[in-house]
XYZ file of C-alpha atoms in Angstrom:
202
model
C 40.963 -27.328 38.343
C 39.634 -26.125 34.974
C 35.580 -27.094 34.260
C 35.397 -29.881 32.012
C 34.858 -28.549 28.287
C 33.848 -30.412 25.349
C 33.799 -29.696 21.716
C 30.912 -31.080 20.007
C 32.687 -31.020 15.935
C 35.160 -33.184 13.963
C 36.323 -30.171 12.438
C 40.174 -29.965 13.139
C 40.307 -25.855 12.197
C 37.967 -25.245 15.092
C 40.083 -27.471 17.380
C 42.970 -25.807 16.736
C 41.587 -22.365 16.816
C 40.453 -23.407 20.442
C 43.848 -24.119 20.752
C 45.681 -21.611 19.999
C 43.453 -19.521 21.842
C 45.009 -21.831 25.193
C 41.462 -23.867 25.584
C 41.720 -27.730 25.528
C 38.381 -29.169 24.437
C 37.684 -32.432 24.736
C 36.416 -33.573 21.001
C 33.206 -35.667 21.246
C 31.544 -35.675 17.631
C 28.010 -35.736 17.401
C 25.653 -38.452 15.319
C 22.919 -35.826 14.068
C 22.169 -36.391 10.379
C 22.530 -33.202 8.803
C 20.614 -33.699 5.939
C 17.154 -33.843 6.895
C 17.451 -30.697 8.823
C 15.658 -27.700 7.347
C 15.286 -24.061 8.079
C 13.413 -20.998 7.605
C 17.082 -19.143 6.256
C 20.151 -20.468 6.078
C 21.445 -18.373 9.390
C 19.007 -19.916 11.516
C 19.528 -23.719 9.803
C 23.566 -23.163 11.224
C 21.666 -22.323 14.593
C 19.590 -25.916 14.119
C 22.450 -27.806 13.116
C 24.578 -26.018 15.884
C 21.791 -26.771 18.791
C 21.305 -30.693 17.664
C 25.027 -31.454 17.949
C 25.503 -29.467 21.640
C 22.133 -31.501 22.810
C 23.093 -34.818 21.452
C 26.793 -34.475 22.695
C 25.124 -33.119 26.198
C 22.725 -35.859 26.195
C 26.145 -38.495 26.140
C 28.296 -37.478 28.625
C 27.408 -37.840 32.488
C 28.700 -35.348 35.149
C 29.045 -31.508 34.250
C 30.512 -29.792 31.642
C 30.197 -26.984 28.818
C 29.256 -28.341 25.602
C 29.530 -26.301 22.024
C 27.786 -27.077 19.117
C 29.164 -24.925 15.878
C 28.218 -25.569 12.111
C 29.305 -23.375 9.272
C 27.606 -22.902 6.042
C 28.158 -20.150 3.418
C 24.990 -18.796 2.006
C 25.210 -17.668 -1.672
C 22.093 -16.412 -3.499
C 20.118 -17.139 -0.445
C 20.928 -20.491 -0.009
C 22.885 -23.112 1.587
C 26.371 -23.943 0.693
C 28.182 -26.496 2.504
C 30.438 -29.491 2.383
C 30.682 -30.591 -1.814
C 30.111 -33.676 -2.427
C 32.664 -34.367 -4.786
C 35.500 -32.658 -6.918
C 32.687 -31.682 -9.453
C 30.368 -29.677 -7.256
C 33.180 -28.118 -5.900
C 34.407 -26.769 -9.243
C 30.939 -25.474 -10.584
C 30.586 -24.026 -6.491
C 33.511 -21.975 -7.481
C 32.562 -20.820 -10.684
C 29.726 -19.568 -9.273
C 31.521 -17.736 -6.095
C 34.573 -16.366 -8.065
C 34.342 -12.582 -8.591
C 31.359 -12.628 -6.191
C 30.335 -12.272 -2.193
C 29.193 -14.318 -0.019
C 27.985 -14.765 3.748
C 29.532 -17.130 5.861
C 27.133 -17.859 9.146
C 28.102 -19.963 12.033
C 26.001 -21.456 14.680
C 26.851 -21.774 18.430
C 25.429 -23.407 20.798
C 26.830 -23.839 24.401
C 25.325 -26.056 26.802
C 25.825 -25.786 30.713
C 25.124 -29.317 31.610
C 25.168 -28.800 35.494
C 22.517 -26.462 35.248
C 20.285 -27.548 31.903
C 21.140 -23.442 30.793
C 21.446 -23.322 26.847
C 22.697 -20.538 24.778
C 21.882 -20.410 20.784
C 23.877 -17.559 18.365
C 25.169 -17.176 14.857
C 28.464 -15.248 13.681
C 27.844 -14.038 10.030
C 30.855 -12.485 8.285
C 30.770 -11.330 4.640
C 33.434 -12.840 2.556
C 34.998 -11.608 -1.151
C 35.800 -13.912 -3.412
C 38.497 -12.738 -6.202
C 37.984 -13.400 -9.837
C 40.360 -16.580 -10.599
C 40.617 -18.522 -13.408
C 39.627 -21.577 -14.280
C 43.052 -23.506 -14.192
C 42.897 -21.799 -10.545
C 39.777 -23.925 -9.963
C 40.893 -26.895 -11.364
C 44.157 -26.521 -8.852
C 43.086 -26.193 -6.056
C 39.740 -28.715 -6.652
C 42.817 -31.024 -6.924
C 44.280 -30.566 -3.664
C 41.028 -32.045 -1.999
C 40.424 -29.496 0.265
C 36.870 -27.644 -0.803
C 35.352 -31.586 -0.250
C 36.059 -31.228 3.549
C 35.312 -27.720 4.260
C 31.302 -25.626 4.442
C 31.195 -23.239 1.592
C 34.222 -25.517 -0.260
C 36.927 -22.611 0.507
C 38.968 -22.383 3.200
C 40.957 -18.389 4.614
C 43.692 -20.458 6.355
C 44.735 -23.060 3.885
C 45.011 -23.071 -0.045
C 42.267 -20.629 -0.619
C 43.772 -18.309 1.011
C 44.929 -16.382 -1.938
C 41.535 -16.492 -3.848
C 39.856 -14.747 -0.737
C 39.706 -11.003 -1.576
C 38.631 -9.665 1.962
C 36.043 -10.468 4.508
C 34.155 -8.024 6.811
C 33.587 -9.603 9.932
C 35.311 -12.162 12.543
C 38.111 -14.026 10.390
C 37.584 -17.200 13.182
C 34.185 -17.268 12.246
C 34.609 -17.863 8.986
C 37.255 -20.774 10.222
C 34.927 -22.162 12.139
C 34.032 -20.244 15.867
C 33.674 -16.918 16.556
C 36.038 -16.484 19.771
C 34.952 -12.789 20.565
C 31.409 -14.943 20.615
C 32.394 -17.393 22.583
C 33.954 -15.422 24.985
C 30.633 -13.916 25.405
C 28.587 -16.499 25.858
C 30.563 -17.865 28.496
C 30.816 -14.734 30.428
C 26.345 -15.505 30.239
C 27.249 -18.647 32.259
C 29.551 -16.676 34.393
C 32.397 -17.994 33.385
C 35.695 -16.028 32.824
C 37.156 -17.891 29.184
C 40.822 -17.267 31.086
C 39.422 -19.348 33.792
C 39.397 -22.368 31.043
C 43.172 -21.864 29.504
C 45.167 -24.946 29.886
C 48.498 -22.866 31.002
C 48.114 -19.278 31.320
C 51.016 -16.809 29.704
C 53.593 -15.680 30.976
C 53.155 -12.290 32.885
C-alpha cells in the first residue's frame, strides 16, 4: 500500500506534473493569507509561503502522511512578482519582462507527519523573456491566463512562445521541482517509485 500523500496547492499545473510523473496526491488547499507574509528576499518569502501551507495542511489532517507545500513567485528587479491582479497589471508586468530575464524561485516544503520531520528548499531557474510586441501583450492578456499564474506567464500554455529559454529545472518554473522532490523524499527515506500509483511496464 502506497503512504498517504497530500498536495498542499490549488494549482492544477503542479497536480498534473505530479501526475504525469505517476504520483497521486491527494489535493488539500491551504487557508494561509498570502499577503501579509514578508521576507528578507523574495527566494526565502517562496520558502515562507511554501512552509505555512505544508504546516497548516499538516496541522488538518489526522493519521500519517507526506505533506508539500510549493509557492512560485518570479523575482524581477529584486522583487516579488506573482499572481496579477487584473488584466492591467498583467499587461504593464509584461512590458516590463519582455526583452528581459527573470528568476523564477519555488518553495518546498515536505512534511513527514508520522514523525513531526520537516524539510524547507527553493528551486530557482532563470527564465528569458523574448521581445514581443505590444498586440502580443494585449493577446494573450486576453486569454486570462497571466491572472491565474506567479510571475503572469506560463512555459506550458500560451506563453509558451514568448519564453526565449530558461536555465534551470523547466518543472520548477511550472510549479515543483521533481529532481527536488525526489530528493527530499529520499531525506525521509522514501524511494519516490515507492509512491507511483501503477508502475511501468518493464
Amino acid at each position: 500500500m502506497t503512504a498517504r500523500f497530500i498536495l498542499g496547492s490549488a494549482s492544477p499545473a503542479r497536480l498534473g506534473l505530479l501526475t504525469a510523473a505517476g504520483l497521486t496526491p491527494e489535493v488539500i488547499v491551504s487557508g494561509v493569507d498570502e499577503d501579509g507574509v514578508t521576507a528578507d528576499d523574495v527566494a526565502s518569502l517562496t520558502a515562507e509561503l511554501a512552509r505555512l501551507k505544508a504546516v497548516d495542511v499538516a496541522a488538518r489532517i489526522e493519521g500519517p502522511a507526506y505533506v508539500l507545500g510549493c509557492d512560485s513567485l518570479l523575482e524581477l528587479d529584486g522583487k516579488p512578482c506573482g499572481k496579477p491582479h487584473d488584466a492591467e497589471e498583467a499587461t504593464a508586468r509584461w512590458r516590463a519582462m519582455r526583452g528581459r530575464s527573470g528568476v523564477l524561485h519555488t518553495g518546498h516544503c515536505l512534511i513527514d507527519t508520522s514523525s513531526g520531520r520537516r524539510l524547507l528548499e527553493v528551486a530557482s531557474t532563470a527564465v528569458h523573456f523574448a521581445k514581443i510586441s505590444d498586440e502580443e501583450i494585449t493577446a494573450y492578456v486576453a486569454t486570462g491566463e497571466p491572472l491565474y499564474v506567479a510571475g503572469a506567464f506560463t512555459i506550458d500554455g500560451y506563453a509558451s512562445p514568448f519564453v526565449e529559454r530558461i536555465e534551470g529545472d523547466h518543472g520548477n518554473v511550472v510549479g515543483v521541482s521533481l529532481p527536488l522532490l525526489r530528493r527530499m523524499f529520499a531525506e525521509f527515506g522514501v524511494s519516490l517509485p515507492s509512491l507511483w500509483a501503477q508502475r511501468p511496464p518493464a
